Amino acid sequence: MSLRDTFEFLAQQPLLALACGAIFVVTFGGMIKRATPRFGRLLQGVGNLALVAALLLTIVQVARLTSGHDLALPQIGLPEQRVTGGETRIDMSNDGHFWLQASVNGQKRRFLVDTGATITALSEGTAEAAQVQAQELRQSVLMRTANGTVTAQLARIDELRFGNVVARDLDAVIAPGLGETNVIGMNLLSRLASWRVEGRTLVLVPNHPQLESAPN
């Protein structure tokens, strides 16, 4: 791997880059400590703090995410969703999957509900339209999709709303290669009071039902 390839790889892995930079600072501080003890100790202290920060950020990220599931991306189909009492009910589409219309930071988009996906995923087009930006200090992840393995950037959605369900500050990934497909994963479903499948209907029950979103 060339030096350029190394820098490009580190640019995609900010936590690893932070750790490598911290190790360099600690090492350099140790090398100059004899000549300039105070400055050397300062550099070592800064480097150690950066290493601790990288470790804590990694622990938080791993705690929020698991890597045991991939995204399923079937053909698009969009049945109508409806709110009944405190529930949002979504009929199964002809392809055997559940699709819904959701608002991402005010932008209307359609989503596949995928209980096999650990985390909610946005296409690049949806992320751009909804002004959802990748978080620089969060490590990218590799995901297998219908178009092969892609590098996805971790992000956070300010508000995702559908039916009587509203999720705020929701972890997500921005994944190239999804086309126009967006995916609601288990990190959103786990926030609900409950969810279940009744025959060909997906029933979502939020902890605090909101007013139904206005139709397009």
mmCIF file with all atom_site columns, C-alpha atoms in Angstrom:
data_model
loop_
_atom_site.group_PDB
_atom_site.id
_atom_site.type_symbol
_atom_site.label_atom_id
_atom_site.label_alt_id
_atom_site.label_comp_id
_atom_site.label_asym_id
_atom_site.label_entity_id
_atom_site.label_seq_id
_atom_site.pdbx_PDB_ins_code
_atom_site.Cartn_x
_atom_site.Cartn_y
_atom_site.Cartn_z
_atom_site.occupancy
_atom_site.B_iso_or_equiv
_atom_site.pdbx_formal_charge
_atom_site.auth_seq_id
_atom_site.auth_comp_id
_atom_site.auth_asym_id
_atom_site.auth_atom_id
_atom_site.pdbx_PDB_model_num
ATOM 1   C CA . MET A 1 1   ? 0.000   0.000   0.000  1.00 0.00 ? 1   MET A CA 1
ATOM 2   C CA . SER A 1 2   ? 1.429   3.380   -1.027 1.00 0.00 ? 2   SER A CA 1
ATOM 3   C CA . LEU A 1 3   ? 1.590   6.392   1.275  1.00 0.00 ? 3   LEU A CA 1
ATOM 4   C CA . ARG A 1 4   ? -1.220  8.019   -0.701 1.00 0.00 ? 4   ARG A CA 1
ATOM 5   C CA . ASP A 1 5   ? -3.410  4.934   -0.306 1.00 0.00 ? 5   ASP A CA 1
ATOM 6   C CA . THR A 1 6   ? -2.689  4.940   3.415  1.00 0.00 ? 6   THR A CA 1
ATOM 7   C CA . PHE A 1 7   ? -3.779  8.574   3.788  1.00 0.00 ? 7   PHE A CA 1
ATOM 8   C CA . GLU A 1 8   ? -6.913  7.936   1.732  1.00 0.00 ? 8   GLU A CA 1
ATOM 9   C CA . PHE A 1 9   ? -7.767  4.948   3.920  1.00 0.00 ? 9   PHE A CA 1
ATOM 10  C CA . LEU A 1 10  ? -7.236  6.927   7.134  1.00 0.00 ? 10  LEU A CA 1
ATOM 11  C CA . ALA A 1 11  ? -9.406  9.732   5.757  1.00 0.00 ? 11  ALA A CA 1
ATOM 12  C CA . GLN A 1 12  ? -12.278 7.231   5.636  1.00 0.00 ? 12  GLN A CA 1
ATOM 13  C CA . GLN A 1 13  ? -11.555 5.940   9.157  1.00 0.00 ? 13  GLN A CA 1
ATOM 14  C CA . PRO A 1 14  ? -11.427 9.039   11.405 1.00 0.00 ? 14  PRO A CA 1
ATOM 15  C CA . LEU A 1 15  ? -11.229 7.134   14.687 1.00 0.00 ? 15  LEU A CA 1
ATOM 16  C CA . LEU A 1 16  ? -8.284  5.105   13.430 1.00 0.00 ? 16  LEU A CA 1
ATOM 17  C CA . ALA A 1 17  ? -6.653  8.291   12.149 1.00 0.00 ? 17  ALA A CA 1
ATOM 18  C CA . LEU A 1 18  ? -7.161  9.902   15.568 1.00 0.00 ? 18  LEU A CA 1
ATOM 19  C CA . ALA A 1 19  ? -5.564  6.909   17.308 1.00 0.00 ? 19  ALA A CA 1
ATOM 20  C CA . CYS A 1 20  ? -2.600  6.864   14.916 1.00 0.00 ? 20  CYS A CA 1
ATOM 21  C CA . GLY A 1 21  ? -2.086  10.600  15.357 1.00 0.00 ? 21  GLY A CA 1
ATOM 22  C CA . ALA A 1 22  ? -2.237  10.238  19.128 1.00 0.00 ? 22  ALA A CA 1
ATOM 23  C CA . ILE A 1 23  ? 0.356   7.446   19.094 1.00 0.00 ? 23  ILE A CA 1
ATOM 24  C CA . PHE A 1 24  ? 2.657   9.617   16.956 1.00 0.00 ? 24  PHE A CA 1
ATOM 25  C CA . VAL A 1 25  ? 2.277   12.572  19.343 1.00 0.00 ? 25  VAL A CA 1
ATOM 26  C CA . VAL A 1 26  ? 2.999   10.379  22.394 1.00 0.00 ? 26  VAL A CA 1
ATOM 27  C CA . THR A 1 27  ? 6.059   8.873   20.700 1.00 0.00 ? 27  THR A CA 1
ATOM 28  C CA . PHE A 1 28  ? 7.359   12.247  19.557 1.00 0.00 ? 28  PHE A CA 1
ATOM 29  C CA . GLY A 1 29  ? 6.847   13.682  23.034 1.00 0.00 ? 29  GLY A CA 1
ATOM 30  C CA . GLY A 1 30  ? 8.912   10.856  24.515 1.00 0.00 ? 30  GLY A CA 1
ATOM 31  C CA . MET A 1 31  ? 11.704  11.506  22.010 1.00 0.00 ? 31  MET A CA 1
ATOM 32  C CA . ILE A 1 32  ? 12.052  15.190  22.868 1.00 0.00 ? 32  ILE A CA 1
ATOM 33  C CA . LYS A 1 33  ? 11.370  14.908  26.598 1.00 0.00 ? 33  LYS A CA 1
ATOM 34  C CA . ARG A 1 34  ? 15.046  14.881  27.501 1.00 0.00 ? 34  ARG A CA 1
ATOM 35  C CA . ALA A 1 35  ? 15.776  18.049  25.535 1.00 0.00 ? 35  ALA A CA 1
ATOM 36  C CA . THR A 1 36  ? 12.574  19.884  26.550 1.00 0.00 ? 36  THR A CA 1
ATOM 37  C CA . PRO A 1 37  ? 10.999  18.004  29.482 1.00 0.00 ? 37  PRO A CA 1
ATOM 38  C CA . ARG A 1 38  ? 8.009   20.283  29.933 1.00 0.00 ? 38  ARG A CA 1
ATOM 39  C CA . PHE A 1 39  ? 7.027   20.363  26.258 1.00 0.00 ? 39  PHE A CA 1
ATOM 40  C CA . GLY A 1 40  ? 7.653   16.656  25.886 1.00 0.00 ? 40  GLY A CA 1
ATOM 41  C CA . ARG A 1 41  ? 5.399   15.817  28.817 1.00 0.00 ? 41  ARG A CA 1
ATOM 42  C CA . LEU A 1 42  ? 2.751   18.180  27.413 1.00 0.00 ? 42  LEU A CA 1
ATOM 43  C CA . LEU A 1 43  ? 2.777   16.375  24.075 1.00 0.00 ? 43  LEU A CA 1
ATOM 44  C CA . GLN A 1 44  ? 2.551   12.997  25.778 1.00 0.00 ? 44  GLN A CA 1
ATOM 45  C CA . GLY A 1 45  ? -0.385  14.194  27.862 1.00 0.00 ? 45  GLY A CA 1
ATOM 46  C CA . VAL A 1 46  ? -2.217  15.505  24.800 1.00 0.00 ? 46  VAL A CA 1
ATOM 47  C CA . GLY A 1 47  ? -1.514  12.261  22.932 1.00 0.00 ? 47  GLY A CA 1
ATOM 48  C CA . ASN A 1 48  ? -2.764  10.135  25.806 1.00 0.00 ? 48  ASN A CA 1
ATOM 49  C CA . LEU A 1 49  ? -5.961  12.177  26.032 1.00 0.00 ? 49  LEU A CA 1
ATOM 50  C CA . ALA A 1 50  ? -6.511  11.707  22.298 1.00 0.00 ? 50  ALA A CA 1
ATOM 51  C CA . LEU A 1 51  ? -6.007  7.950   22.665 1.00 0.00 ? 51  LEU A CA 1
ATOM 52  C CA . VAL A 1 52  ? -8.560  7.834   25.479 1.00 0.00 ? 52  VAL A CA 1
ATOM 53  C CA . ALA A 1 53  ? -10.994 9.886   23.373 1.00 0.00 ? 53  ALA A CA 1
ATOM 54  C CA . ALA A 1 54  ? -10.576 7.504   20.424 1.00 0.00 ? 54  ALA A CA 1
ATOM 55  C CA . LEU A 1 55  ? -11.171 4.522   22.709 1.00 0.00 ? 55  LEU A CA 1
ATOM 56  C CA . LEU A 1 56  ? -14.284 6.042   24.286 1.00 0.00 ? 56  LEU A CA 1
ATOM 57  C CA . LEU A 1 57  ? -15.733 7.040   20.904 1.00 0.00 ? 57  LEU A CA 1
ATOM 58  C CA . THR A 1 58  ? -15.133 3.522   19.611 1.00 0.00 ? 58  THR A CA 1
ATOM 59  C CA . ILE A 1 59  ? -16.832 1.982   22.663 1.00 0.00 ? 59  ILE A CA 1
ATOM 60  C CA . VAL A 1 60  ? -19.844 4.299   22.261 1.00 0.00 ? 60  VAL A CA 1
ATOM 61  C CA . GLN A 1 61  ? -20.087 3.503   18.565 1.00 0.00 ? 61  GLN A CA 1
ATOM 62  C CA . VAL A 1 62  ? -19.907 -0.252  19.115 1.00 0.00 ? 62  VAL A CA 1
ATOM 63  C CA . ALA A 1 63  ? -22.521 0.025   21.858 1.00 0.00 ? 63  ALA A CA 1
ATOM 64  C CA . ARG A 1 64  ? -24.908 1.793   19.467 1.00 0.00 ? 64  ARG A CA 1
ATOM 65  C CA . LEU A 1 65  ? -24.312 -0.457  16.503 1.00 0.00 ? 65  LEU A CA 1
ATOM 66  C CA . THR A 1 66  ? -23.910 -4.145  15.851 1.00 0.00 ? 66  THR A CA 1
ATOM 67  C CA . SER A 1 67  ? -22.579 -5.687  12.674 1.00 0.00 ? 67  SER A CA 1
ATOM 68  C CA . GLY A 1 68  ? -24.459 -8.967  12.580 1.00 0.00 ? 68  GLY A CA 1
ATOM 69  C CA . HIS A 1 69  ? -27.002 -7.986  9.919  1.00 0.00 ? 69  HIS A CA 1
ATOM 70  C CA . ASP A 1 70  ? -26.944 -6.691  6.380  1.00 0.00 ? 70  ASP A CA 1
ATOM 71  C CA . LEU A 1 71  ? -29.438 -4.698  4.390  1.00 0.00 ? 71  LEU A CA 1
ATOM 72  C CA . ALA A 1 72  ? -31.998 -6.466  2.268  1.00 0.00 ? 72  ALA A CA 1
ATOM 73  C CA . LEU A 1 73  ? -32.948 -4.550  -0.830 1.00 0.00 ? 73  LEU A CA 1
ATOM 74  C CA . PRO A 1 74  ? -35.900 -6.043  -2.741 1.00 0.00 ? 74  PRO A CA 1
ATOM 75  C CA . GLN A 1 75  ? -37.814 -4.391  -5.546 1.00 0.00 ? 75  GLN A CA 1
ATOM 76  C CA . ILE A 1 76  ? -39.720 -1.213  -4.736 1.00 0.00 ? 76  ILE A CA 1
ATOM 77  C CA . GLY A 1 77  ? -43.404 -1.400  -3.854 1.00 0.00 ? 77  GLY A CA 1
ATOM 78  C CA . LEU A 1 78  ? -45.409 0.960   -1.657 1.00 0.00 ? 78  LEU A CA 1
ATOM 79  C CA . PRO A 1 79  ? -48.672 -0.043  0.001  1.00 0.00 ? 79  PRO A CA 1
ATOM 80  C CA . GLU A 1 80  ? -50.694 2.544   1.871  1.00 0.00 ? 80  GLU A CA 1
ATOM 81  C CA . GLN A 1 81  ? -50.086 3.045   5.585  1.00 0.00 ? 81  GLN A CA 1
ATOM 82  C CA . ARG A 1 82  ? -52.874 4.013   7.950  1.00 0.00 ? 82  ARG A CA 1
ATOM 83  C CA . VAL A 1 83  ? -53.240 5.072   11.570 1.00 0.00 ? 83  VAL A CA 1
ATOM 84  C CA . THR A 1 84  ? -55.781 3.255   13.738 1.00 0.00 ? 84  THR A CA 1
ATOM 85  C CA . GLY A 1 85  ? -56.048 4.483   17.319 1.00 0.00 ? 85  GLY A CA 1
ATOM 86  C CA . GLY A 1 86  ? -52.532 4.461   18.732 1.00 0.00 ? 86  GLY A CA 1
ATOM 87  C CA . GLU A 1 87  ? -51.146 2.231   15.950 1.00 0.00 ? 87  GLU A CA 1
ATOM 88  C CA . THR A 1 88  ? -49.690 2.700   12.515 1.00 0.00 ? 88  THR A CA 1
ATOM 89  C CA . ARG A 1 89  ? -50.633 -0.228  10.260 1.00 0.00 ? 89  ARG A CA 1
ATOM 90  C CA . ILE A 1 90  ? -48.812 -1.032  7.013  1.00 0.00 ? 90  ILE A CA 1
ATOM 91  C CA . ASP A 1 91  ? -50.068 -3.620  4.549  1.00 0.00 ? 91  ASP A CA 1
ATOM 92  C CA . MET A 1 92  ? -47.606 -6.004  2.941  1.00 0.00 ? 92  MET A CA 1
ATOM 93  C CA . SER A 1 93  ? -46.791 -5.157  -0.653 1.00 0.00 ? 93  SER A CA 1
ATOM 94  C CA . ASN A 1 94  ? -46.961 -7.638  -3.512 1.00 0.00 ? 94  ASN A CA 1
ATOM 95  C CA . ASP A 1 95  ? -43.230 -8.343  -3.192 1.00 0.00 ? 95  ASP A CA 1
ATOM 96  C CA . GLY A 1 96  ? -43.762 -9.664  0.352  1.00 0.00 ? 96  GLY A CA 1
ATOM 97  C CA . HIS A 1 97  ? -42.152 -6.676  2.122  1.00 0.00 ? 97  HIS A CA 1
ATOM 98  C CA . PHE A 1 98  ? -43.417 -3.704  4.100  1.00 0.00 ? 98  PHE A CA 1
ATOM 99  C CA . TRP A 1 99  ? -42.957 -0.230  2.631  1.00 0.00 ? 99  TRP A CA 1
ATOM 100 C CA . LEU A 1 100 ? -43.960 3.149   4.043  1.00 0.00 ? 100 LEU A CA 1
ATOM 101 C CA . GLN A 1 101 ? -43.839 6.844   3.243  1.00 0.00 ? 101 GLN A CA 1
ATOM 102 C CA . ALA A 1 102 ? -41.778 8.828   5.748  1.00 0.00 ? 102 ALA A CA 1
ATOM 103 C CA . SER A 1 103 ? -40.571 12.381  6.229  1.00 0.00 ? 103 SER A CA 1
ATOM 104 C CA . VAL A 1 104 ? -36.817 12.821  6.801  1.00 0.00 ? 104 VAL A CA 1
ATOM 105 C CA . ASN A 1 105 ? -36.166 16.302  8.168  1.00 0.00 ? 105 ASN A CA 1
ATOM 106 C CA . GLY A 1 106 ? -39.277 17.378  6.263  1.00 0.00 ? 106 GLY A CA 1
ATOM 107 C CA . GLN A 1 107 ? -38.399 15.572  3.008  1.00 0.00 ? 107 GLN A CA 1
ATOM 108 C CA . LYS A 1 108 ? -40.892 12.900  1.886  1.00 0.00 ? 108 LYS A CA 1
ATOM 109 C CA . ARG A 1 109 ? -39.248 9.602   0.943  1.00 0.00 ? 109 ARG A CA 1
ATOM 110 C CA . ARG A 1 110 ? -40.245 5.940   0.867  1.00 0.00 ? 110 ARG A CA 1
ATOM 111 C CA . PHE A 1 111 ? -38.644 3.335   3.099  1.00 0.00 ? 111 PHE A CA 1
ATOM 112 C CA . LEU A 1 112 ? -38.411 -0.414  3.332  1.00 0.00 ? 112 LEU A CA 1
ATOM 113 C CA . VAL A 1 113 ? -39.012 -1.716  6.868  1.00 0.00 ? 113 VAL A CA 1
ATOM 114 C CA . ASP A 1 114 ? -36.289 -4.345  7.304  1.00 0.00 ? 114 ASP A CA 1
ATOM 115 C CA . THR A 1 115 ? -36.096 -6.231  10.615 1.00 0.00 ? 115 THR A CA 1
ATOM 116 C CA . GLY A 1 116 ? -32.863 -7.803  9.373  1.00 0.00 ? 116 GLY A CA 1
ATOM 117 C CA . ALA A 1 117 ? -31.114 -4.418  9.176  1.00 0.00 ? 117 ALA A CA 1
ATOM 118 C CA . THR A 1 118 ? -29.408 -3.285  12.356 1.00 0.00 ? 118 THR A CA 1
ATOM 119 C CA . ILE A 1 119 ? -29.500 0.398   11.516 1.00 0.00 ? 119 ILE A CA 1
ATOM 120 C CA . THR A 1 120 ? -31.595 2.776   9.432  1.00 0.00 ? 120 THR A CA 1
ATOM 121 C CA . ALA A 1 121 ? -30.030 3.569   6.047  1.00 0.00 ? 121 ALA A CA 1
ATOM 122 C CA . LEU A 1 122 ? -30.413 6.494   3.674  1.00 0.00 ? 122 LEU A CA 1
ATOM 123 C CA . SER A 1 123 ? -29.524 6.708   0.017  1.00 0.00 ? 123 SER A CA 1
ATOM 124 C CA . GLU A 1 124 ? -27.124 9.466   -0.942 1.00 0.00 ? 124 GLU A CA 1
ATOM 125 C CA . GLY A 1 125 ? -29.938 11.337  -2.704 1.00 0.00 ? 125 GLY A CA 1
ATOM 126 C CA . THR A 1 126 ? -32.174 11.246  0.364  1.00 0.00 ? 126 THR A CA 1
ATOM 127 C CA . ALA A 1 127 ? -29.348 12.317  2.665  1.00 0.00 ? 127 ALA A CA 1
ATOM 128 C CA . GLU A 1 128 ? -28.536 15.270  0.415  1.00 0.00 ? 128 GLU A CA 1
ATOM 129 C CA . ALA A 1 129 ? -32.164 16.376  0.092  1.00 0.00 ? 129 ALA A CA 1
ATOM 130 C CA . ALA A 1 130 ? -32.762 16.079  3.853  1.00 0.00 ? 130 ALA A CA 1
ATOM 131 C CA . GLN A 1 131 ? -29.416 17.704  4.704  1.00 0.00 ? 131 GLN A CA 1
ATOM 132 C CA . VAL A 1 132 ? -28.248 14.689  6.685  1.00 0.00 ? 132 VAL A CA 1
ATOM 133 C CA . GLN A 1 133 ? -24.464 14.842  6.819  1.00 0.00 ? 133 GLN A CA 1
ATOM 134 C CA . ALA A 1 134 ? -21.942 12.153  7.708  1.00 0.00 ? 134 ALA A CA 1
ATOM 135 C CA . GLN A 1 135 ? -20.351 12.628  11.122 1.00 0.00 ? 135 GLN A CA 1
ATOM 136 C CA . GLU A 1 136 ? -16.623 13.107  10.705 1.00 0.00 ? 136 GLU A CA 1
ATOM 137 C CA . LEU A 1 137 ? -15.537 11.506  13.990 1.00 0.00 ? 137 LEU A CA 1
ATOM 138 C CA . ARG A 1 138 ? -17.552 8.339   13.486 1.00 0.00 ? 138 ARG A CA 1
ATOM 139 C CA . GLN A 1 139 ? -15.960 5.402   11.725 1.00 0.00 ? 139 GLN A CA 1
ATOM 140 C CA . SER A 1 140 ? -17.321 4.268   8.373  1.00 0.00 ? 140 SER A CA 1
ATOM 141 C CA . VAL A 1 141 ? -18.723 0.748   8.044  1.00 0.00 ? 141 VAL A CA 1
ATOM 142 C CA . LEU A 1 142 ? -18.801 -1.834  5.270  1.00 0.00 ? 142 LEU A CA 1
ATOM 143 C CA . MET A 1 143 ? -22.239 -3.056  4.203  1.00 0.00 ? 143 MET A CA 1
ATOM 144 C CA . ARG A 1 144 ? -23.309 -5.778  1.788  1.00 0.00 ? 144 ARG A CA 1
ATOM 145 C CA . THR A 1 145 ? -26.138 -4.695  -0.507 1.00 0.00 ? 145 THR A CA 1
ATOM 146 C CA . ALA A 1 146 ? -27.692 -5.997  -3.682 1.00 0.00 ? 146 ALA A CA 1
ATOM 147 C CA . ASN A 1 147 ? -24.978 -4.090  -5.574 1.00 0.00 ? 147 ASN A CA 1
ATOM 148 C CA . GLY A 1 148 ? -22.083 -5.568  -3.577 1.00 0.00 ? 148 GLY A CA 1
ATOM 149 C CA . THR A 1 149 ? -20.078 -4.322  -0.596 1.00 0.00 ? 149 THR A CA 1
ATOM 150 C CA . VAL A 1 150 ? -20.109 -0.542  -0.089 1.00 0.00 ? 150 VAL A CA 1
ATOM 151 C CA . THR A 1 151 ? -18.575 1.848   2.427  1.00 0.00 ? 151 THR A CA 1
ATOM 152 C CA . ALA A 1 152 ? -21.312 3.583   4.426  1.00 0.00 ? 152 ALA A CA 1
ATOM 153 C CA . GLN A 1 153 ? -20.849 6.757   6.469  1.00 0.00 ? 153 GLN A CA 1
ATOM 154 C CA . LEU A 1 154 ? -22.433 7.040   9.885  1.00 0.00 ? 154 LEU A CA 1
ATOM 155 C CA . ALA A 1 155 ? -24.804 9.970   10.414 1.00 0.00 ? 155 ALA A CA 1
ATOM 156 C CA . ARG A 1 156 ? -27.703 11.137  12.551 1.00 0.00 ? 156 ARG A CA 1
ATOM 157 C CA . ILE A 1 157 ? -31.224 12.090  11.449 1.00 0.00 ? 157 ILE A CA 1
ATOM 158 C CA . ASP A 1 158 ? -32.745 15.039  13.313 1.00 0.00 ? 158 ASP A CA 1
ATOM 159 C CA . GLU A 1 159 ? -36.314 13.811  12.751 1.00 0.00 ? 159 GLU A CA 1
ATOM 160 C CA . LEU A 1 160 ? -37.899 10.878  10.929 1.00 0.00 ? 160 LEU A CA 1
ATOM 161 C CA . ARG A 1 161 ? -41.708 10.845  10.917 1.00 0.00 ? 161 ARG A CA 1
ATOM 162 C CA . PHE A 1 162 ? -44.378 8.525   9.506  1.00 0.00 ? 162 PHE A CA 1
ATOM 163 C CA . GLY A 1 163 ? -47.937 7.721   10.556 1.00 0.00 ? 163 GLY A CA 1
ATOM 164 C CA . ASN A 1 164 ? -48.081 8.516   14.263 1.00 0.00 ? 164 ASN A CA 1
ATOM 165 C CA . VAL A 1 165 ? -44.414 7.612   14.809 1.00 0.00 ? 165 VAL A CA 1
ATOM 166 C CA . VAL A 1 166 ? -41.686 10.241  15.299 1.00 0.00 ? 166 VAL A CA 1
ATOM 167 C CA . ALA A 1 167 ? -38.017 9.399   15.933 1.00 0.00 ? 167 ALA A CA 1
ATOM 168 C CA . ARG A 1 168 ? -35.516 12.136  16.732 1.00 0.00 ? 168 ARG A CA 1
ATOM 169 C CA . ASP A 1 169 ? -31.709 12.050  16.877 1.00 0.00 ? 169 ASP A CA 1
ATOM 170 C CA . LEU A 1 170 ? -31.754 8.707   15.078 1.00 0.00 ? 170 LEU A CA 1
ATOM 171 C CA . ASP A 1 171 ? -28.521 6.961   14.107 1.00 0.00 ? 171 ASP A CA 1
ATOM 172 C CA . ALA A 1 172 ? -28.309 6.109   10.430 1.00 0.00 ? 172 ALA A CA 1
ATOM 173 C CA . VAL A 1 173 ? -25.861 5.318   7.659  1.00 0.00 ? 173 VAL A CA 1
ATOM 174 C CA . ILE A 1 174 ? -25.528 7.038   4.299  1.00 0.00 ? 174 ILE A CA 1
ATOM 175 C CA . ALA A 1 175 ? -24.863 4.221   1.862  1.00 0.00 ? 175 ALA A CA 1
ATOM 176 C CA . PRO A 1 176 ? -23.908 4.608   -1.807 1.00 0.00 ? 176 PRO A CA 1
ATOM 177 C CA . GLY A 1 177 ? -25.266 2.000   -4.167 1.00 0.00 ? 177 GLY A CA 1
ATOM 178 C CA . LEU A 1 178 ? -28.780 1.985   -2.682 1.00 0.00 ? 178 LEU A CA 1
ATOM 179 C CA . GLY A 1 179 ? -30.304 3.808   -5.629 1.00 0.00 ? 179 GLY A CA 1
ATOM 180 C CA . GLU A 1 180 ? -33.501 5.422   -4.379 1.00 0.00 ? 180 GLU A CA 1
ATOM 181 C CA . THR A 1 181 ? -33.990 2.848   -1.619 1.00 0.00 ? 181 THR A CA 1
ATOM 182 C CA . ASN A 1 182 ? -34.059 3.851   2.059  1.00 0.00 ? 182 ASN A CA 1
ATOM 183 C CA . VAL A 1 183 ? -34.296 1.367   4.921  1.00 0.00 ? 183 VAL A CA 1
ATOM 184 C CA . ILE A 1 184 ? -35.799 1.536   8.406  1.00 0.00 ? 184 ILE A CA 1
ATOM 185 C CA . GLY A 1 185 ? -33.799 -0.765  10.661 1.00 0.00 ? 185 GLY A CA 1
ATOM 186 C CA . MET A 1 186 ? -34.046 -2.243  14.118 1.00 0.00 ? 186 MET A CA 1
ATOM 187 C CA . ASN A 1 187 ? -32.518 0.795   15.811 1.00 0.00 ? 187 ASN A CA 1
ATOM 188 C CA . LEU A 1 188 ? -35.796 2.625   15.090 1.00 0.00 ? 188 LEU A CA 1
ATOM 189 C CA . LEU A 1 189 ? -38.134 -0.318  15.708 1.00 0.00 ? 189 LEU A CA 1
ATOM 190 C CA . SER A 1 190 ? -36.501 -0.926  19.092 1.00 0.00 ? 190 SER A CA 1
ATOM 191 C CA . ARG A 1 191 ? -37.600 2.564   20.193 1.00 0.00 ? 191 ARG A CA 1
ATOM 192 C CA . LEU A 1 192 ? -41.269 1.663   19.792 1.00 0.00 ? 192 LEU A CA 1
ATOM 193 C CA . ALA A 1 193 ? -43.481 0.391   22.574 1.00 0.00 ? 193 ALA A CA 1
ATOM 194 C CA . SER A 1 194 ? -44.058 -2.678  20.389 1.00 0.00 ? 194 SER A CA 1
ATOM 195 C CA . TRP A 1 195 ? -44.279 -3.896  16.833 1.00 0.00 ? 195 TRP A CA 1
ATOM 196 C CA . ARG A 1 196 ? -45.778 -7.050  15.379 1.00 0.00 ? 196 ARG A CA 1
ATOM 197 C CA . VAL A 1 197 ? -46.968 -8.689  12.191 1.00 0.00 ? 197 VAL A CA 1
ATOM 198 C CA . GLU A 1 198 ? -50.633 -9.679  11.961 1.00 0.00 ? 198 GLU A CA 1
ATOM 199 C CA . GLY A 1 199 ? -51.069 -11.781 8.841  1.00 0.00 ? 199 GLY A CA 1
ATOM 200 C CA . ARG A 1 200 ? -50.080 -9.425  6.024  1.00 0.00 ? 200 ARG A CA 1
ATOM 201 C CA . THR A 1 201 ? -50.065 -6.275  8.162  1.00 0.00 ? 201 THR A CA 1
ATOM 202 C CA . LEU A 1 202 ? -47.196 -4.695  10.107 1.00 0.00 ? 202 LEU A CA 1
ATOM 203 C CA . VAL A 1 203 ? -48.433 -2.978  13.281 1.00 0.00 ? 203 VAL A CA 1
ATOM 204 C CA . LEU A 1 204 ? -46.237 -0.305  14.881 1.00 0.00 ? 204 LEU A CA 1
ATOM 205 C CA . VAL A 1 205 ? -47.085 1.042   18.337 1.00 0.00 ? 205 VAL A CA 1
ATOM 206 C CA . PRO A 1 206 ? -45.077 4.101   19.485 1.00 0.00 ? 206 PRO A CA 1
ATOM 207 C CA . ASN A 1 207 ? -44.510 4.984   23.123 1.00 0.00 ? 207 ASN A CA 1
ATOM 208 C CA . HIS A 1 208 ? -45.931 8.464   22.542 1.00 0.00 ? 208 HIS A CA 1
ATOM 209 C CA . PRO A 1 209 ? -48.216 8.524   19.472 1.00 0.00 ? 209 PRO A CA 1
ATOM 210 C CA . GLN A 1 210 ? -48.013 11.749  17.483 1.00 0.00 ? 210 GLN A CA 1
ATOM 211 C CA . LEU A 1 211 ? -50.503 13.392  15.154 1.00 0.00 ? 211 LEU A CA 1
ATOM 212 C CA . GLU A 1 212 ? -50.569 11.651  11.798 1.00 0.00 ? 212 GLU A CA 1
ATOM 213 C CA . SER A 1 213 ? -48.368 13.270  9.178  1.00 0.00 ? 213 SER A CA 1
ATOM 214 C CA . ALA A 1 214 ? -50.244 15.267  6.578  1.00 0.00 ? 214 ALA A CA 1
ATOM 215 C CA . PRO A 1 215 ? -50.456 13.492  3.224  1.00 0.00 ? 215 PRO A CA 1
ATOM 216 C CA . ASN A 1 216 ? -48.587 14.770  0.176  1.00 0.00 ? 216 ASN A CA 1
#
